[in-house]
CSV table of C-alpha atoms in Angstrom, one decimal:
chain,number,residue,atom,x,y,z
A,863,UNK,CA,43.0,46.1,66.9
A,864,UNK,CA,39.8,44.7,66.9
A,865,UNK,CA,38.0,47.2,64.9
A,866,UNK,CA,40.4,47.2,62.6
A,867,UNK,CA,40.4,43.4,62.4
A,868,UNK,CA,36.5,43.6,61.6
A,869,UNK,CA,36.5,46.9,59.5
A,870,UNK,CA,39.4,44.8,56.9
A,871,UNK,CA,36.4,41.9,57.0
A,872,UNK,CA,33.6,43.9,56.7
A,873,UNK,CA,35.6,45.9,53.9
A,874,UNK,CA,37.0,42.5,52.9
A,875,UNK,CA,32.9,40.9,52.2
A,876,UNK,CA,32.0,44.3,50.4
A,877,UNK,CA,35.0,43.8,47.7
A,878,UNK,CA,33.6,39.3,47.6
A,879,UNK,CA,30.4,41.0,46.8
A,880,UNK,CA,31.2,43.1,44.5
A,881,UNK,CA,33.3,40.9,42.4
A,882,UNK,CA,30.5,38.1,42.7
A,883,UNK,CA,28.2,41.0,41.2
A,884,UNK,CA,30.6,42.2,38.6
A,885,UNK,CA,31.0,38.3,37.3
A,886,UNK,CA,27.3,38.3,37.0
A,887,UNK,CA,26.7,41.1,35.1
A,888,UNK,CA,29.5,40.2,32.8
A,889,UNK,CA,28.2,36.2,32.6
A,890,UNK,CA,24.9,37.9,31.9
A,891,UNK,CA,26.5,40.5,29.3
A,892,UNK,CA,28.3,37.9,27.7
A,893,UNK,CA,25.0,35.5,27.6
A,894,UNK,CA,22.8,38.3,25.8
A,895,UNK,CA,25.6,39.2,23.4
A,896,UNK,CA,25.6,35.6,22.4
A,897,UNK,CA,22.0,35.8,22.2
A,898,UNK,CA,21.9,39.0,20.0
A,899,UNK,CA,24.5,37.7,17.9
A,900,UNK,CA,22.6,34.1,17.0
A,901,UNK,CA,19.7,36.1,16.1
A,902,UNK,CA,21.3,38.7,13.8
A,903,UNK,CA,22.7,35.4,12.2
A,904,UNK,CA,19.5,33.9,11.9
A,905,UNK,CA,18.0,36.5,10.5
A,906,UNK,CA,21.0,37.4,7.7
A,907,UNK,CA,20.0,33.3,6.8
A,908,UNK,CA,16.1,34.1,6.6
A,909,UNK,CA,18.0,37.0,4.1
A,910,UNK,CA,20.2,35.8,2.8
A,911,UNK,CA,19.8,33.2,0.2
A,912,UNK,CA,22.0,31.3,-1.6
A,913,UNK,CA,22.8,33.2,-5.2
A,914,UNK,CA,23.6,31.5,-8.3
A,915,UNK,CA,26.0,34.6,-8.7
A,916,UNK,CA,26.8,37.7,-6.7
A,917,UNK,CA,27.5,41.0,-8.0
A,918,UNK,CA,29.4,43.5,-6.6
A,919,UNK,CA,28.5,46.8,-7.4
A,920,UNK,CA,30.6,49.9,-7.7
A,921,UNK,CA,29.4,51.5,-4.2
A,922,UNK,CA,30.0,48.6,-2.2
A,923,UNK,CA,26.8,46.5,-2.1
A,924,UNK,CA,26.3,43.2,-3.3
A,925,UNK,CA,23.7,42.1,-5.2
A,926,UNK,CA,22.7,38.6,-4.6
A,927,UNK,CA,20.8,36.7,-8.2
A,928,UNK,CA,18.4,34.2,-6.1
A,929,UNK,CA,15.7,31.9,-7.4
A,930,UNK,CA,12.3,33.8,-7.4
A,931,UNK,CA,11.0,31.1,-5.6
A,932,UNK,CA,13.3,31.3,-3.0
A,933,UNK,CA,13.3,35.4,-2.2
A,934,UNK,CA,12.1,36.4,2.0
A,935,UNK,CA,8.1,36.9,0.8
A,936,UNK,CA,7.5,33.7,1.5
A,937,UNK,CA,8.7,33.0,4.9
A,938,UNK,CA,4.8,35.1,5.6
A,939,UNK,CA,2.2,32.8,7.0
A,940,UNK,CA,-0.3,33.7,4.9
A,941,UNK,CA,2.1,33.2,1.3
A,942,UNK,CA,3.2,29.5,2.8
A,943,UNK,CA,1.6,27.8,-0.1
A,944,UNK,CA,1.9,31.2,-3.1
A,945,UNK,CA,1.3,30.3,-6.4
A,946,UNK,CA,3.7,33.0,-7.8
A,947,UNK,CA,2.1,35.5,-10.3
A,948,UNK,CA,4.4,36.3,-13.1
A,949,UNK,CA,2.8,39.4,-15.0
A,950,UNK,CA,-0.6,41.3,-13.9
A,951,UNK,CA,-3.4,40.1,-15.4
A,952,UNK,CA,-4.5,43.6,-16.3
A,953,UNK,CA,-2.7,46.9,-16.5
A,954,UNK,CA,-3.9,50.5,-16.4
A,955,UNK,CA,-4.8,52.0,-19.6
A,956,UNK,CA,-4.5,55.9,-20.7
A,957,UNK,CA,-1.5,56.4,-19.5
A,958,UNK,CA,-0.5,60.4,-20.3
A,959,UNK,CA,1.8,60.7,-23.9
A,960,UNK,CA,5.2,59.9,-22.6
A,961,UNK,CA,6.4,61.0,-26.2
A,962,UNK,CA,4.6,64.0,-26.1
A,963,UNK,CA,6.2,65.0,-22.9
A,964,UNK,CA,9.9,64.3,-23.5
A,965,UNK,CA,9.4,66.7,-27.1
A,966,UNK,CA,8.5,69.4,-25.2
A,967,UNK,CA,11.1,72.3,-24.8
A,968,UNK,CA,10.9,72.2,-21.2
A,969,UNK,CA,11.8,68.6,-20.9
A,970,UNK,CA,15.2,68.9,-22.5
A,971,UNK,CA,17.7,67.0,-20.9
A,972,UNK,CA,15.8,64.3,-19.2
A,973,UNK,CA,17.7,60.9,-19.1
A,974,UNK,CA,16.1,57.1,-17.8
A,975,UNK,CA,18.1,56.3,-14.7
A,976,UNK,CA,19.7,52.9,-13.5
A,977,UNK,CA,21.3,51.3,-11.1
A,978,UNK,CA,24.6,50.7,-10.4
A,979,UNK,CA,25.1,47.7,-10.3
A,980,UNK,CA,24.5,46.8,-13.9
A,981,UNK,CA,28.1,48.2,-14.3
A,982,UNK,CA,29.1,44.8,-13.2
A,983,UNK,CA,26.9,42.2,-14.3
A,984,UNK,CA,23.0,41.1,-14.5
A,985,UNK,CA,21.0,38.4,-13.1
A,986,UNK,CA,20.0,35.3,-15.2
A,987,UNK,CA,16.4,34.5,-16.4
A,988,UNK,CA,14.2,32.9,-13.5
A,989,UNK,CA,16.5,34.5,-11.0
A,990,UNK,CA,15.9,38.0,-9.1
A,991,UNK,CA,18.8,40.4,-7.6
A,992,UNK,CA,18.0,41.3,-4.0
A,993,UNK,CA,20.5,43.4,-1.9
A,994,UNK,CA,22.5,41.2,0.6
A,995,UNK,CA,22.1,42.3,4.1
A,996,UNK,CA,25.0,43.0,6.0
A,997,UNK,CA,25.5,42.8,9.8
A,998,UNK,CA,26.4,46.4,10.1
A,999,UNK,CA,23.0,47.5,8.9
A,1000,UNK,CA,21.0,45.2,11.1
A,1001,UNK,CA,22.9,46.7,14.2
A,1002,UNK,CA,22.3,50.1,13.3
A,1003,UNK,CA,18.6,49.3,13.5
A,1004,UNK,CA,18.6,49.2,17.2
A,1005,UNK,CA,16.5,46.8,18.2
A,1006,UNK,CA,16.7,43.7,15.5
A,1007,UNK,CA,12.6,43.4,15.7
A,1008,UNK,CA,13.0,47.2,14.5
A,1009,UNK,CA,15.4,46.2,11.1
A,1010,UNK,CA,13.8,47.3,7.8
A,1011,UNK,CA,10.6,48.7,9.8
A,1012,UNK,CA,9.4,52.5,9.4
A,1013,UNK,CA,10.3,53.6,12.8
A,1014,UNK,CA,7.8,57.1,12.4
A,1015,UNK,CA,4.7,54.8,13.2
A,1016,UNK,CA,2.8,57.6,11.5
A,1017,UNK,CA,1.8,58.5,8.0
A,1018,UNK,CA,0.9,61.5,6.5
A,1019,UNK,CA,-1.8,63.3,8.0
A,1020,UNK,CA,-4.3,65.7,6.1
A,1021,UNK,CA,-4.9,69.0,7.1
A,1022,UNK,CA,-8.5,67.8,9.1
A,1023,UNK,CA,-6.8,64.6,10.4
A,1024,UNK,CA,-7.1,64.1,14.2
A,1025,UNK,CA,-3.5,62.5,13.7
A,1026,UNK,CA,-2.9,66.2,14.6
A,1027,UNK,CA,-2.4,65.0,18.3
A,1028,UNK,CA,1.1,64.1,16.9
A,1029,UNK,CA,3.5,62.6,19.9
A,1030,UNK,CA,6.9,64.1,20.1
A,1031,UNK,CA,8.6,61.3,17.3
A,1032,UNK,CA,5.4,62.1,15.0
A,1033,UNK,CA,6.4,65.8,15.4
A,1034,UNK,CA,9.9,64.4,13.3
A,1035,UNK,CA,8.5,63.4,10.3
A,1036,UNK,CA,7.5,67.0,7.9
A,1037,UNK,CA,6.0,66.3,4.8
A,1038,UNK,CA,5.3,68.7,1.5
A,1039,UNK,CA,2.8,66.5,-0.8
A,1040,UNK,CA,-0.4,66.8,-3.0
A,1041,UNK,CA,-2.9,64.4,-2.2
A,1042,UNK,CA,-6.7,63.5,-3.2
A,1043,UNK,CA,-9.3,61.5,-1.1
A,1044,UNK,CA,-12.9,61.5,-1.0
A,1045,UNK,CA,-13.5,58.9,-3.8
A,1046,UNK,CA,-12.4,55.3,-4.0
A,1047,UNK,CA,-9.1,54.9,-6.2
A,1048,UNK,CA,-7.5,51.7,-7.3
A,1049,UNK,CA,-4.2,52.7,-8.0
A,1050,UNK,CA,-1.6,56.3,-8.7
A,1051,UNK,CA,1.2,56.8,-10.8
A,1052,UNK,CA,3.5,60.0,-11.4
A,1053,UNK,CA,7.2,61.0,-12.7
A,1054,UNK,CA,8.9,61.5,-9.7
A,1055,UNK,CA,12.3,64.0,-10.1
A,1056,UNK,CA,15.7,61.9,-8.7
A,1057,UNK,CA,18.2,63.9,-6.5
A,1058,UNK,CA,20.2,63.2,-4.0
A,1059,UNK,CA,19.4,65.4,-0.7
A,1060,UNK,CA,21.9,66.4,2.2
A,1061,UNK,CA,20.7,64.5,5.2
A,1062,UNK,CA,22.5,66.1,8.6
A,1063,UNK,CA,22.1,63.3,11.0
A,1064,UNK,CA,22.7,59.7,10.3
A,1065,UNK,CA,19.7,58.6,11.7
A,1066,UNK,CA,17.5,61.3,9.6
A,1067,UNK,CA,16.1,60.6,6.0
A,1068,UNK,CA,14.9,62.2,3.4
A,1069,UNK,CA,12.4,60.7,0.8
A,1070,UNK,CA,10.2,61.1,-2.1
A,1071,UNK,CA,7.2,58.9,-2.6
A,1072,UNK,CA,3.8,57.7,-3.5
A,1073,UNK,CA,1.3,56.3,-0.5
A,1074,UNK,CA,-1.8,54.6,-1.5
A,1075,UNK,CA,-3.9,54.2,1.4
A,1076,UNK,CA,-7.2,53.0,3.4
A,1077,UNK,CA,-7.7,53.1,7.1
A,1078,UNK,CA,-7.4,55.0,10.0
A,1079,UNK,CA,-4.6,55.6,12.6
A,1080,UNK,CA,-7.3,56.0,15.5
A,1081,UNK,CA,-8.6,52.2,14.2
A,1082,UNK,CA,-5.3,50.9,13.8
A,1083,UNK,CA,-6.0,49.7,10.4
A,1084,UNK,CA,-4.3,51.6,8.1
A,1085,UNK,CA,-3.3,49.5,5.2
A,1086,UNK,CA,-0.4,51.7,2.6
A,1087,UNK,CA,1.6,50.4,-0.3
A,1088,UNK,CA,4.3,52.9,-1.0
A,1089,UNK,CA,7.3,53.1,-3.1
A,1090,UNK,CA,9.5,56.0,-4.4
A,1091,UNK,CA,13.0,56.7,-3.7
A,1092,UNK,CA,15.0,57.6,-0.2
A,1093,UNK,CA,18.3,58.5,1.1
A,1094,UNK,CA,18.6,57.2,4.7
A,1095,UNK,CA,22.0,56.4,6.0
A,1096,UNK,CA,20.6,54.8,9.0
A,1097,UNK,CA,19.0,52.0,6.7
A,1098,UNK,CA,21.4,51.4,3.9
A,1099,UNK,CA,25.1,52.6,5.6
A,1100,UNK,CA,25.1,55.7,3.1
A,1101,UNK,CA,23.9,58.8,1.8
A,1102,UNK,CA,23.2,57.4,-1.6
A,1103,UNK,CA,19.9,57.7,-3.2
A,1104,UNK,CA,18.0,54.7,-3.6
A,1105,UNK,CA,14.7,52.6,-4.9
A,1106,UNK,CA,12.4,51.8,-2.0
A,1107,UNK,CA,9.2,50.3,-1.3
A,1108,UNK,CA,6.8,49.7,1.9
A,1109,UNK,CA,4.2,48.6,2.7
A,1110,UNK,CA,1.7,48.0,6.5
A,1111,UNK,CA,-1.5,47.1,7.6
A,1112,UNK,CA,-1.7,48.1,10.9
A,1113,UNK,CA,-0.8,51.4,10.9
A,1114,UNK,CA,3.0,50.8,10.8
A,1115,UNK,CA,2.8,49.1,14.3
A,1116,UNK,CA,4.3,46.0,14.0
A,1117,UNK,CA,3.5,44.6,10.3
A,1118,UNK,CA,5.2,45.7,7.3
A,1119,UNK,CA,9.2,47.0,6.1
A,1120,UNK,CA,11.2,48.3,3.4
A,1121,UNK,CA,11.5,46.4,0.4
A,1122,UNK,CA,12.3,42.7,1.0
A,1123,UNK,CA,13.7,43.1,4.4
A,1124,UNK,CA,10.7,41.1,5.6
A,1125,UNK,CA,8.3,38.7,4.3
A,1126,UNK,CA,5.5,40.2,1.9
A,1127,UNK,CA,6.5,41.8,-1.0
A,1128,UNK,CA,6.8,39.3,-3.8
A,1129,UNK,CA,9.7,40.9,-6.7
A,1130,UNK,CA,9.5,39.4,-10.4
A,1131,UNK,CA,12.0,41.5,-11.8
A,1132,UNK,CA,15.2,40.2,-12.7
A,1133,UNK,CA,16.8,43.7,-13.7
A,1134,UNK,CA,16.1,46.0,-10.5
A,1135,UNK,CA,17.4,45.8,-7.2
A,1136,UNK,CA,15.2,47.2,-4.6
A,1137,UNK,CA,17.2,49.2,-1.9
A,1138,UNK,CA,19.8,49.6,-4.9
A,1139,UNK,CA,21.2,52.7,-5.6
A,1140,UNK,CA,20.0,55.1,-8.5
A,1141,UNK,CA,21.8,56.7,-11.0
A,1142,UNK,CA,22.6,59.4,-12.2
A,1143,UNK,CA,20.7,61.6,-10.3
A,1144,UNK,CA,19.6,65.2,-11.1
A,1145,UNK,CA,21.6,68.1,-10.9
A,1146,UNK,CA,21.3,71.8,-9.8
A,1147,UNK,CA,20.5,74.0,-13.3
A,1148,UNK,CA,22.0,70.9,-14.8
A,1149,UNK,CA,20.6,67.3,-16.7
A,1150,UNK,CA,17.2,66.1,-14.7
A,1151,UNK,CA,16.4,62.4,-14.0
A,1152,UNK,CA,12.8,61.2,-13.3
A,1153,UNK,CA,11.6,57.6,-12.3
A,1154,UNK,CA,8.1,56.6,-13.6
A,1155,UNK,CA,6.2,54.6,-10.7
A,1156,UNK,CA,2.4,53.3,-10.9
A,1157,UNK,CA,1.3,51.3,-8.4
A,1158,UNK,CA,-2.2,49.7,-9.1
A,1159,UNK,CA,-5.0,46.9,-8.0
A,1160,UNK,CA,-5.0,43.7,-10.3
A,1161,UNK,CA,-9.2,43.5,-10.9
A,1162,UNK,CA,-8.6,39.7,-11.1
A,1163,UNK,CA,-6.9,38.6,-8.0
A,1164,UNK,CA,-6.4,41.8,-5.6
A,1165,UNK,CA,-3.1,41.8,-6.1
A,1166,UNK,CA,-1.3,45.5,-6.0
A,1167,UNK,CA,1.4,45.8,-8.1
A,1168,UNK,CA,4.6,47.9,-9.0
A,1169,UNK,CA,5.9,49.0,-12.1
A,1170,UNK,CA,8.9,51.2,-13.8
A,1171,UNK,CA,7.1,52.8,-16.6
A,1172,UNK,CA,10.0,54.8,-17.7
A,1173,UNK,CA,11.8,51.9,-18.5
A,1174,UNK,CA,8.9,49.4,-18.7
A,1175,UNK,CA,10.0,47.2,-15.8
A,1176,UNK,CA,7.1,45.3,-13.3
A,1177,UNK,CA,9.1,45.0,-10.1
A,1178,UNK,CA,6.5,42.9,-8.5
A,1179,UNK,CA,3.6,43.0,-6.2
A,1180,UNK,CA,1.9,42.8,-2.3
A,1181,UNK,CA,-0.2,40.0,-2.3
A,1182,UNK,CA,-4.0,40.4,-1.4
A,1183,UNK,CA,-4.2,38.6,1.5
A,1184,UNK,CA,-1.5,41.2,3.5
A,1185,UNK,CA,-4.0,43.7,3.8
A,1186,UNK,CA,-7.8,43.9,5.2
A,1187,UNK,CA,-8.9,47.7,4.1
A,1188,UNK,CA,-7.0,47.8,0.9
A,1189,UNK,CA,-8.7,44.9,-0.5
A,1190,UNK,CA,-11.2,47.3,-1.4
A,1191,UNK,CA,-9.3,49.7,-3.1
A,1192,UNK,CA,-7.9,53.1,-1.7
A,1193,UNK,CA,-9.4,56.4,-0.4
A,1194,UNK,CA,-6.5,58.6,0.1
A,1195,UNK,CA,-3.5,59.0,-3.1
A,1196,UNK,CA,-0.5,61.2,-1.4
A,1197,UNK,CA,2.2,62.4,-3.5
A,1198,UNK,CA,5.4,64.0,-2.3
A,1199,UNK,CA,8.3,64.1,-0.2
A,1200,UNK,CA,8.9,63.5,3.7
A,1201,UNK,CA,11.7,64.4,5.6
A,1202,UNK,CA,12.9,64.1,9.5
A,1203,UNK,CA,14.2,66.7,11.5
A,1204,UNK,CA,15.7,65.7,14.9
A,1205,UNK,CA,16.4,69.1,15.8
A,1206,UNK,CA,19.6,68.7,17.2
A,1207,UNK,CA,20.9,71.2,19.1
A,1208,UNK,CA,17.6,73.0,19.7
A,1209,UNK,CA,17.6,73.6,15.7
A,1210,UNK,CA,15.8,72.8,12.8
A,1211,UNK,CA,17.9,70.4,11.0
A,1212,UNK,CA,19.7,70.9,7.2
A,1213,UNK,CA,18.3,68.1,6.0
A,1214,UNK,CA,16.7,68.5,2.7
A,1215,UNK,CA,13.6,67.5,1.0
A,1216,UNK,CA,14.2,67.0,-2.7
A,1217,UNK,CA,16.8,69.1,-4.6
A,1218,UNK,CA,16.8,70.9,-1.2
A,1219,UNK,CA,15.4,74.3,-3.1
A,1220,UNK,CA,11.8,76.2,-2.7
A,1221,UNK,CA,9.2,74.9,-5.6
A,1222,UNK,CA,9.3,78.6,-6.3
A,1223,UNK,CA,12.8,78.3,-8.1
A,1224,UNK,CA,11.4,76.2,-11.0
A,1225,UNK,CA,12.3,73.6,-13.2
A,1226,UNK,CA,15.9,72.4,-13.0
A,1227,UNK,CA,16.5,73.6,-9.3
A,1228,UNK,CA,13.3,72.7,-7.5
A,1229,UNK,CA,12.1,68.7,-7.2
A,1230,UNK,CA,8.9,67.8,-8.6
A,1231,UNK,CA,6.4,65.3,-9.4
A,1232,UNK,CA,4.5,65.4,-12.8
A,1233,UNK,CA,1.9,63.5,-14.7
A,1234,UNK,CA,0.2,62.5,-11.4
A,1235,UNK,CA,-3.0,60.2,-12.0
A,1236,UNK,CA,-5.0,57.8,-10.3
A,1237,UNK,CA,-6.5,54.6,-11.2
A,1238,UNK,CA,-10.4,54.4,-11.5
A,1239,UNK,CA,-13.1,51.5,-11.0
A,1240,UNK,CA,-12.6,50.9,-14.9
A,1241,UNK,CA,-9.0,50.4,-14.5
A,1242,UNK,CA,-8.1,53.9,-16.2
A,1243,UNK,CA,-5.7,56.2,-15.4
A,1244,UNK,CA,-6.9,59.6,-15.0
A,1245,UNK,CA,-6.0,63.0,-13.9
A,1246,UNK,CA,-7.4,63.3,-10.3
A,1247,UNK,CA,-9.8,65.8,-9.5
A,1248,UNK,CA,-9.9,68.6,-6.3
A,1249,UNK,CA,-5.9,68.2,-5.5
A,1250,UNK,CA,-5.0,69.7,-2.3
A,1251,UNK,CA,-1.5,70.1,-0.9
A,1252,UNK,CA,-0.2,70.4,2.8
A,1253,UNK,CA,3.1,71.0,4.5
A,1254,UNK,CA,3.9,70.6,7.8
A,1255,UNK,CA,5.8,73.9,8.0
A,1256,UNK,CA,5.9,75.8,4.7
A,1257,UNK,CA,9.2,78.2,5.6
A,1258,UNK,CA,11.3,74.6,5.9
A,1259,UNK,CA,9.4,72.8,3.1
A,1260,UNK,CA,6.9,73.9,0.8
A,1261,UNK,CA,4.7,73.1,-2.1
A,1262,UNK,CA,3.2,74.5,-5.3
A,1263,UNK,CA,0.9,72.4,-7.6
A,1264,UNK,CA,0.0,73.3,-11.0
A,1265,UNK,CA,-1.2,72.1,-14.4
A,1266,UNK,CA,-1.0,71.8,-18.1
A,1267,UNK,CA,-1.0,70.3,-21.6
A,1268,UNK,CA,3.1,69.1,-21.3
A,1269,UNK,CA,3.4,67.9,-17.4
A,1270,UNK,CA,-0.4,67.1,-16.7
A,1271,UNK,CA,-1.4,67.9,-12.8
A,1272,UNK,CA,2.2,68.4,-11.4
A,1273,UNK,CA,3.8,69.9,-8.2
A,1274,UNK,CA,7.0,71.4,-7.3
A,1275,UNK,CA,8.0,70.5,-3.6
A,1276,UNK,CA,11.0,70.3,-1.2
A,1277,UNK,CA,13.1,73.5,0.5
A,1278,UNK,CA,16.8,73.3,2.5
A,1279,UNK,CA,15.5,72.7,6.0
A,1280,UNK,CA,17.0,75.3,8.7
A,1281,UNK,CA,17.3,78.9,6.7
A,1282,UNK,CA,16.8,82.4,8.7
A,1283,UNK,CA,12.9,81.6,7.9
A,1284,UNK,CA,13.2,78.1,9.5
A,1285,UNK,CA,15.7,78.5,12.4
């Protein structure tokens, strides 16, 4: 009887403690939910602003009309006291025969793009659109320090870059682009081809871009402006394809996001939405859509700044004081697409890189890029000299450059993913 009587109490304390520890893991559950969810709240407010109007557009995002003085940029400490710049000072000149292009027999068929949005409504004058953040896409992010943030950590390497000692996440990121280095550039532009790629995994993307870089990954100090378009369901809740920018200085450790997602780039445009969707989009042997992007450095001021040529359109600008190499202009231009492949299930993954076809197939069923040029210490644009390509693995994704008197120095790019070449 006794040993009963103390096995019951002995089994009796285990079930106390247990309880005691079950209470306290929910209390302390319960206390770090309501600590996750008061910071997702305070960041949708640092967001968030409050719109003269709201527009809701026809794939479920709402697009907020702020005051420009009011947009996330300057929440950055070193943009506290901005004096916003409404236009450049100085833009590019010799920019290739846009006319001369669209006449030729080969560009039949080529339509401007828009967004969707401006079904329903457009902003007022002195006002900008941003996309409102929802709650949903700042928990898919993970970590809420990680929201809006390039989670690769890595840019694109060149073929004699020691960034060869990729980790296994760097190993994710494939690429198919032209690039130029060697010389000191000031700014890019090129026509970049809109589709909208499969993407397999939710957390995969698939995007098609220009970088204009200084720095070294080894240093810690790379400094890139980027923008181009991306499908990335893990950022925006969809598989639509949309108008992106970026930008870091640090090698994409901790500084730096998409679009306006964090405090830097300054938008002056009161018709586009960046992180909006684009449409229409180009089609398989069908109607092709380009989007015109230069990106260049302001000689008075530092400033680099973003612009829509094809519809004429400056979307705005990174301030000078963001970066530390860049503040002397570029050495590397790269021009192409970037895709991830989880390799799920031990496979290459399905997700494609442009139209999702081999440059080989041509024009109207292969991506490409055309009319690529770079800026130059007089502020000219100019077709680059010595382009090289690289792909990380050519039977997935592949490129093929080219030139001539209609496209200027162009590239085809982009493949399927997994195929019995790329298993």
């Amino acid at each position: 009887m006794i040993c009963r009587l103390e096995f019951r109490m002995k089994l009796l304390h285990c079930l106390v403690v247990l309880i005691f520890l079950y209470l306290v893991q929910c209390n302390s559950a319960a206390r770090f939910s309501v600590k996750k969810k008061l910071k997702i709240q305070n960041l949708l407010k640092r967001l968030n602003k409050q719109p003269h109007k709201s527009i809701k557009s026809p794939d479920g995002d709402i697009i907020d009309c702020i005051p420009i003085s009011h947009q996330p940029a300057f929440h950055h400490p070193l943009l506290q006291n901005h004096k916003i710049q409404l236009a450049p000072s100085y833009c590019p000149e010799g920019r290739f025969d846009d006319k001369k292009m669209n006449s030729s027999k080969s560009s039949i068929g080529l339509k401007p793009v828009k967004q969707l949005w401006h079904l329903n409504g457009k902003c007022a004058k002195g006002t900008i659109p941003v996309r409102r953040t929802k709650k949903g896409n700042v928990l898919r992010a993970g970590w809420i320090k990680n929201f809006g943030k390039n989670k690769k950590n890595i840019n694109i390497p060149g073929p004699n870059s020691t960034e060869h000692q990729y980790d296994l996440d760097i190993q994710k990121h494939q690429h198919a682009i032209a690039y130029v280095d060697g010389d000191k550039y000031f700014g890019a532009q090129a026509n970049i081809n809109v589709w909208q790629p499969k993407v397999q995994e939710p957390t995969e993307f698939s995007l098609s871009q220009i970088w204009v870089t200084k720095g070294s990954f080894d240093a810690g100090d790379l400094n890139s402006v980027e923008a181009g378009w991306m499908v990335s369901e893990d950022l925006y809740g969809d598989n639509n394809t949309r108008l992106f920018t970026f930008w870091t200085r640090d090698a994409y450790k901790s500084t730096g996001c998409y679009n306006l997602l964090c405090s830097g780039f300054i938008q002056i445009s009161q018709q586009m939405a960046l992180g909006a969707s684009i449409s229409p989009v180009s089609s398989y042997n069908g109607a092709q859509y380009d989007i015109s992007i230069l990106i260049w450095k302001d000689p008075d001021g530092g400033n680099w700044w973003m612009k829509l040529l094809n519809i004429n359109e400056v979307i705005g600008y990174w301030p000078a004081s963001l970066f530390t190499n860049l503040a002397d202009g570029a050495d590397m231009i790269q021009w192409g697409g970037e895709a991830v492949n989880l390799a799920s299930g031990g496979q290459h993954t399905t997700t494609q890189m442009g139209s999702g076809h081999f440059p080989g197939e041509g024009f109207n069923k292969a991506s490409y890029f055309k009319n690529i040029q770079v800026v130059d210490g007089s502020n000219q644009l100019k077709d680059p000299d010595d382009v090289k390509t690289f792909t990380d693995q050519s039977s997935c994704y592949d490129v093929q450059n080219g030139k001539n008197g209609q496209w200027g120095t162009y590239f085809y790019y982009g493949g399927p993913g997994r195929n019995p070449k790329c298993p």
